């Protein structure tokens, strides 16, 4: 339909390739640009998730989970994104991605909006004093719900309040909400046919030991935190290293990955299922409250 000259379009190259150099006046001398990747794809590489079925979850303002699906561009039946993970040596590796809007931003709201804490560092001790069987549930749908719901009309709510509810219960519910949303994503990926036994985590919230222990419990899977949690910048550095010959292969990069701590599930399946069922019930309430009268009927 359109006669577009091919020289008008950029050349598609590998993620590790020669993209030229910076100008000398920018950094004092020319610096080679040898790697390019999107934010979450770079973190996937930084976490050395080079084998199909390996997955990482990044906890920044939001939460982004991406899983390596190998040479198969797996089409999600559950509203996840099929994307390219990376291309190295002409070989494309695909991935499945899900995102939630509120992770670290939930704790930021508790700190700056509610003024319940003065620092995110306080959340771990407050959660330890509360425990995993917290009866308060927070749905941080301040801008709607992301994957797998994709409901822009949903709004936030806190359920289970009583006279005994205090700051520590609300803060704990905020941490747990991030873990429950991560389970939503992992459950959806499992329904699409791939269920990773281990989830690698990074980002600011990954440094909260209580949250990561609860995450392992609610997922019923191992959660592994690397020694370096700033994996996005590490991933593009790896790509540049592959291009310039500093590293020989992705296998070498995989061997370089080091674990800081591995969190194993200790919660019974009955308790896990009960807590998650209550979460799903709360999710249904915030979605139902924004439905039309016809949908309620």
Tab-separated table of N, CA and C in Angstrom, residues 1-85:
chain	number	residue	atom	x	y	z
A	1	UNK	N	0.812	-1.207	0.000
A	1	UNK	CA	0.000	0.000	0.000
A	1	UNK	C	0.851	1.265	0.000
A	2	UNK	N	1.997	1.183	0.658
A	2	UNK	CA	2.846	2.368	0.768
A	2	UNK	C	4.218	2.056	0.183
A	3	UNK	N	4.687	2.925	-0.652
A	3	UNK	CA	5.999	2.759	-1.261
A	3	UNK	C	7.008	3.580	-0.464
A	4	UNK	N	7.506	2.973	0.628
A	4	UNK	CA	8.435	3.672	1.515
A	4	UNK	C	9.857	3.231	1.192
A	5	UNK	N	10.735	4.140	0.866
A	5	UNK	CA	12.137	3.765	0.604
A	5	UNK	C	12.755	3.095	1.831
A	6	UNK	N	13.427	1.993	1.620
A	6	UNK	CA	13.996	1.246	2.749
A	6	UNK	C	15.059	2.044	3.489
A	7	UNK	N	15.706	2.971	2.816
A	7	UNK	CA	16.757	3.735	3.497
A	7	UNK	C	16.194	4.781	4.463
A	8	UNK	N	14.865	4.904	4.521
A	8	UNK	CA	14.254	5.815	5.484
A	8	UNK	C	14.079	5.164	6.854
A	9	UNK	N	14.163	3.848	6.889
A	9	UNK	CA	13.947	3.133	8.134
A	9	UNK	C	15.282	2.761	8.770
A	10	UNK	N	15.355	2.750	10.094
A	10	UNK	CA	16.623	2.385	10.737
A	10	UNK	C	16.941	0.910	10.545
A	11	UNK	N	18.200	0.596	10.502
A	11	UNK	CA	18.647	-0.794	10.384
A	11	UNK	C	18.433	-1.515	11.712
A	12	UNK	N	17.850	-2.701	11.650
A	12	UNK	CA	17.642	-3.507	12.848
A	12	UNK	C	18.945	-4.241	13.170
A	13	UNK	N	19.455	-4.032	14.352
A	13	UNK	CA	20.700	-4.676	14.773
A	13	UNK	C	20.473	-5.458	16.055
A	14	UNK	N	21.454	-6.273	16.412
A	14	UNK	CA	21.410	-6.996	17.680
A	14	UNK	C	21.440	-6.013	18.842
A	15	UNK	N	21.067	-6.517	20.014
A	15	UNK	CA	21.170	-5.679	21.212
A	15	UNK	C	22.631	-5.385	21.544
A	16	UNK	N	23.514	-6.346	21.225
A	16	UNK	CA	24.957	-6.142	21.366
A	16	UNK	C	25.524	-5.936	19.970
A	17	UNK	N	25.770	-4.682	19.599
A	17	UNK	CA	26.233	-4.359	18.251
A	17	UNK	C	26.961	-3.019	18.272
A	18	UNK	N	27.553	-2.674	17.141
A	18	UNK	CA	28.288	-1.416	17.025
A	18	UNK	C	27.309	-0.291	16.693
A	19	UNK	N	27.055	0.567	17.664
A	19	UNK	CA	26.162	1.704	17.459
A	19	UNK	C	26.934	3.019	17.414
A	20	UNK	N	28.220	2.945	17.105
A	20	UNK	CA	29.019	4.147	16.976
A	20	UNK	C	29.638	4.582	18.290
A	21	UNK	N	29.956	5.869	18.381
A	21	UNK	CA	30.621	6.424	19.563
A	21	UNK	C	29.965	7.739	19.964
A	22	UNK	N	30.147	8.089	21.217
A	22	UNK	CA	29.737	9.421	21.652
A	22	UNK	C	30.727	10.433	21.104
A	23	UNK	N	30.325	11.688	21.053
A	23	UNK	CA	31.260	12.724	20.615
A	23	UNK	C	32.265	13.000	21.733
A	24	UNK	N	33.431	13.420	21.340
A	24	UNK	CA	34.519	13.605	22.297
A	24	UNK	C	34.211	14.674	23.336
A	25	UNK	N	33.429	15.689	22.940
A	25	UNK	CA	33.161	16.785	23.863
A	25	UNK	C	32.193	16.389	24.979
A	26	UNK	N	31.498	15.253	24.832
A	26	UNK	CA	30.502	14.860	25.821
A	26	UNK	C	31.137	14.296	27.087
A	27	UNK	N	32.092	13.393	26.921
A	27	UNK	CA	32.722	12.726	28.064
A	27	UNK	C	34.234	12.883	28.081
A	28	UNK	N	34.744	13.762	27.227
A	28	UNK	CA	36.184	14.004	27.201
A	28	UNK	C	36.907	13.252	26.101
A	29	UNK	N	36.366	12.109	25.720
A	29	UNK	CA	36.905	11.325	24.600
A	29	UNK	C	35.787	10.430	24.080
A	30	UNK	N	35.862	9.955	22.854
A	30	UNK	CA	34.802	9.103	22.306
A	30	UNK	C	34.644	7.811	23.116
A	31	UNK	N	33.407	7.440	23.385
A	31	UNK	CA	33.099	6.205	24.098
A	31	UNK	C	32.212	5.345	23.211
A	32	UNK	N	32.588	4.097	23.041
A	32	UNK	CA	31.830	3.185	22.174
A	32	UNK	C	30.454	2.898	22.760
A	33	UNK	N	29.453	2.856	21.898
A	33	UNK	CA	28.097	2.446	22.278
A	33	UNK	C	27.899	1.040	21.718
A	34	UNK	N	27.934	0.051	22.600
A	34	UNK	CA	27.906	-1.345	22.134
A	34	UNK	C	26.691	-2.129	22.571
A	35	UNK	N	25.781	-1.505	23.318
A	35	UNK	CA	24.611	-2.250	23.779
A	35	UNK	C	23.393	-1.370	23.906
A	36	UNK	N	22.257	-1.880	23.458
A	36	UNK	CA	20.988	-1.163	23.559
A	36	UNK	C	19.904	-2.161	23.963
A	37	UNK	N	19.110	-1.791	24.965
A	37	UNK	CA	17.996	-2.647	25.394
A	37	UNK	C	16.972	-1.804	26.120
A	38	UNK	N	15.728	-2.234	26.084
A	38	UNK	CA	14.680	-1.588	26.865
A	38	UNK	C	14.904	-1.809	28.348
A	39	UNK	N	14.198	-1.064	29.147
A	39	UNK	CA	14.388	-1.075	30.594
A	39	UNK	C	14.281	-2.482	31.171
A	40	UNK	N	13.147	-3.139	30.985
A	40	UNK	CA	12.935	-4.454	31.590
A	40	UNK	C	13.744	-5.548	30.910
A	41	UNK	N	13.957	-5.401	29.603
A	41	UNK	CA	14.801	-6.368	28.900
A	41	UNK	C	16.233	-6.301	29.406
A	42	UNK	N	16.697	-5.100	29.694
A	42	UNK	CA	18.049	-4.945	30.246
A	42	UNK	C	18.157	-5.622	31.606
A	43	UNK	N	17.110	-5.494	32.431
A	43	UNK	CA	17.122	-6.144	33.742
A	43	UNK	C	17.090	-7.665	33.599
A	44	UNK	N	16.380	-8.160	32.588
A	44	UNK	CA	16.356	-9.606	32.317
A	44	UNK	C	17.760	-10.111	32.016
A	45	UNK	N	18.502	-9.333	31.242
A	45	UNK	CA	19.887	-9.688	30.910
A	45	UNK	C	20.769	-9.543	32.142
A	46	UNK	N	20.584	-8.465	32.892
A	46	UNK	CA	21.373	-8.251	34.104
A	46	UNK	C	21.165	-9.339	35.139
A	47	UNK	N	19.974	-9.950	35.130
A	47	UNK	CA	19.682	-11.057	36.033
A	47	UNK	C	20.096	-12.405	35.437
A	48	UNK	N	20.722	-12.368	34.251
A	48	UNK	CA	21.233	-13.578	33.588
A	48	UNK	C	20.141	-14.626	33.383
A	49	UNK	N	18.948	-14.151	33.017
A	49	UNK	CA	17.831	-15.074	32.740
A	49	UNK	C	17.903	-15.487	31.270
A	50	UNK	N	18.880	-16.307	30.938
A	50	UNK	CA	19.134	-16.680	29.554
A	50	UNK	C	18.518	-18.030	29.171
A	51	UNK	N	17.900	-18.709	30.109
A	51	UNK	CA	17.298	-20.016	29.846
A	51	UNK	C	15.781	-19.882	29.831
A	52	UNK	N	15.089	-20.480	28.849
A	52	UNK	CA	13.630	-20.412	28.826
A	52	UNK	C	13.030	-20.874	30.150
A	53	UNK	N	12.067	-20.099	30.645
A	53	UNK	CA	11.433	-20.403	31.924
A	53	UNK	C	11.988	-19.594	33.072
A	54	UNK	N	13.150	-18.964	32.890
A	54	UNK	CA	13.702	-18.108	33.935
A	54	UNK	C	12.975	-16.767	33.920
A	55	UNK	N	12.726	-16.216	35.113
A	55	UNK	CA	11.956	-14.977	35.221
A	55	UNK	C	12.569	-14.062	36.259
A	56	UNK	N	12.384	-12.769	36.051
A	56	UNK	CA	12.822	-11.770	37.035
A	56	UNK	C	11.678	-10.799	37.277
A	57	UNK	N	11.677	-10.199	38.468
A	57	UNK	CA	10.676	-9.200	38.824
A	57	UNK	C	11.391	-7.997	39.425
A	58	UNK	N	11.153	-6.834	38.853
A	58	UNK	CA	11.806	-5.611	39.292
A	58	UNK	C	10.822	-4.767	40.098
A	59	UNK	N	11.255	-4.329	41.286
A	59	UNK	CA	10.401	-3.555	42.182
A	59	UNK	C	10.923	-2.132	42.293
A	60	UNK	N	10.377	-1.274	41.457
A	60	UNK	CA	10.674	0.140	41.525
A	60	UNK	C	9.397	0.868	41.883
A	61	UNK	N	9.086	1.936	41.172
A	61	UNK	CA	7.809	2.626	41.367
A	61	UNK	C	6.659	1.662	41.130
A	62	UNK	N	6.762	0.905	40.025
A	62	UNK	CA	5.841	-0.185	39.739
A	62	UNK	C	6.571	-1.508	39.856
A	63	UNK	N	5.922	-2.572	39.424
A	63	UNK	CA	6.542	-3.897	39.427
A	63	UNK	C	6.449	-4.474	38.029
A	64	UNK	N	7.547	-5.006	37.532
A	64	UNK	CA	7.593	-5.507	36.170
A	64	UNK	C	8.209	-6.907	36.175
A	65	UNK	N	7.415	-7.876	35.756
A	65	UNK	CA	7.896	-9.247	35.680
A	65	UNK	C	8.028	-9.636	34.211
A	66	UNK	N	9.147	-10.224	33.887
A	66	UNK	CA	9.384	-10.664	32.520
A	66	UNK	C	10.039	-12.037	32.558
A	67	UNK	N	9.557	-12.940	31.687
A	67	UNK	CA	10.014	-14.324	31.688
A	67	UNK	C	10.528	-14.706	30.299
A	68	UNK	N	11.673	-15.340	30.267
A	68	UNK	CA	12.285	-15.824	29.034
A	68	UNK	C	11.464	-16.987	28.478
A	69	UNK	N	11.021	-16.880	27.214
A	69	UNK	CA	10.301	-17.984	26.565
A	69	UNK	C	11.090	-18.578	25.405
A	70	UNK	N	12.375	-18.241	25.311
A	70	UNK	CA	13.241	-18.842	24.303
A	70	UNK	C	12.915	-18.376	22.893
A	71	UNK	N	12.970	-19.284	21.942
A	71	UNK	CA	12.722	-18.954	20.546
A	71	UNK	C	11.238	-18.888	20.226
A	72	UNK	N	10.412	-19.180	21.208
A	72	UNK	CA	8.963	-19.169	21.011
A	72	UNK	C	8.376	-17.831	21.447
A	73	UNK	N	7.707	-17.173	20.500
A	73	UNK	CA	6.983	-15.941	20.833
A	73	UNK	C	5.615	-16.366	21.354
A	74	UNK	N	5.581	-16.674	22.648
A	74	UNK	CA	4.378	-17.231	23.261
A	74	UNK	C	3.276	-16.178	23.302
A	75	UNK	N	2.137	-16.507	22.710
A	75	UNK	CA	0.997	-15.592	22.718
A	75	UNK	C	0.175	-15.837	23.968
A	76	UNK	N	0.094	-14.824	24.809
A	76	UNK	CA	-0.620	-14.966	26.071
A	76	UNK	C	-2.126	-15.051	25.849
A	77	UNK	N	-2.745	-15.946	26.585
A	77	UNK	CA	-4.203	-16.043	26.594
A	77	UNK	C	-4.784	-15.280	27.779
A	78	UNK	N	-3.904	-14.615	28.526
A	78	UNK	CA	-4.327	-13.973	29.770
A	78	UNK	C	-3.878	-12.517	29.861
A	79	UNK	N	-3.801	-11.873	28.707
A	79	UNK	CA	-3.595	-10.426	28.633
A	79	UNK	C	-2.214	-9.975	29.109
A	80	UNK	N	-1.204	-10.821	28.905
A	80	UNK	CA	0.173	-10.405	29.126
A	80	UNK	C	0.785	-9.991	27.791
A	81	UNK	N	1.930	-9.349	27.860
A	81	UNK	CA	2.579	-8.819	26.665
A	81	UNK	C	3.624	-9.800	26.137
A	82	UNK	N	3.505	-10.137	24.857
A	82	UNK	CA	4.542	-10.913	24.180
A	82	UNK	C	5.561	-9.929	23.618
A	83	UNK	N	6.807	-10.089	23.982
A	83	UNK	CA	7.817	-9.109	23.600
A	83	UNK	C	9.128	-9.802	23.231
A	84	UNK	N	10.031	-9.059	22.653
A	84	UNK	CA	11.382	-9.556	22.405
A	84	UNK	C	12.214	-9.289	23.657
A	85	UNK	N	12.847	-10.343	24.169
A	85	UNK	CA	13.711	-10.177	25.326
A	85	UNK	C	15.035	-9.549	24.934
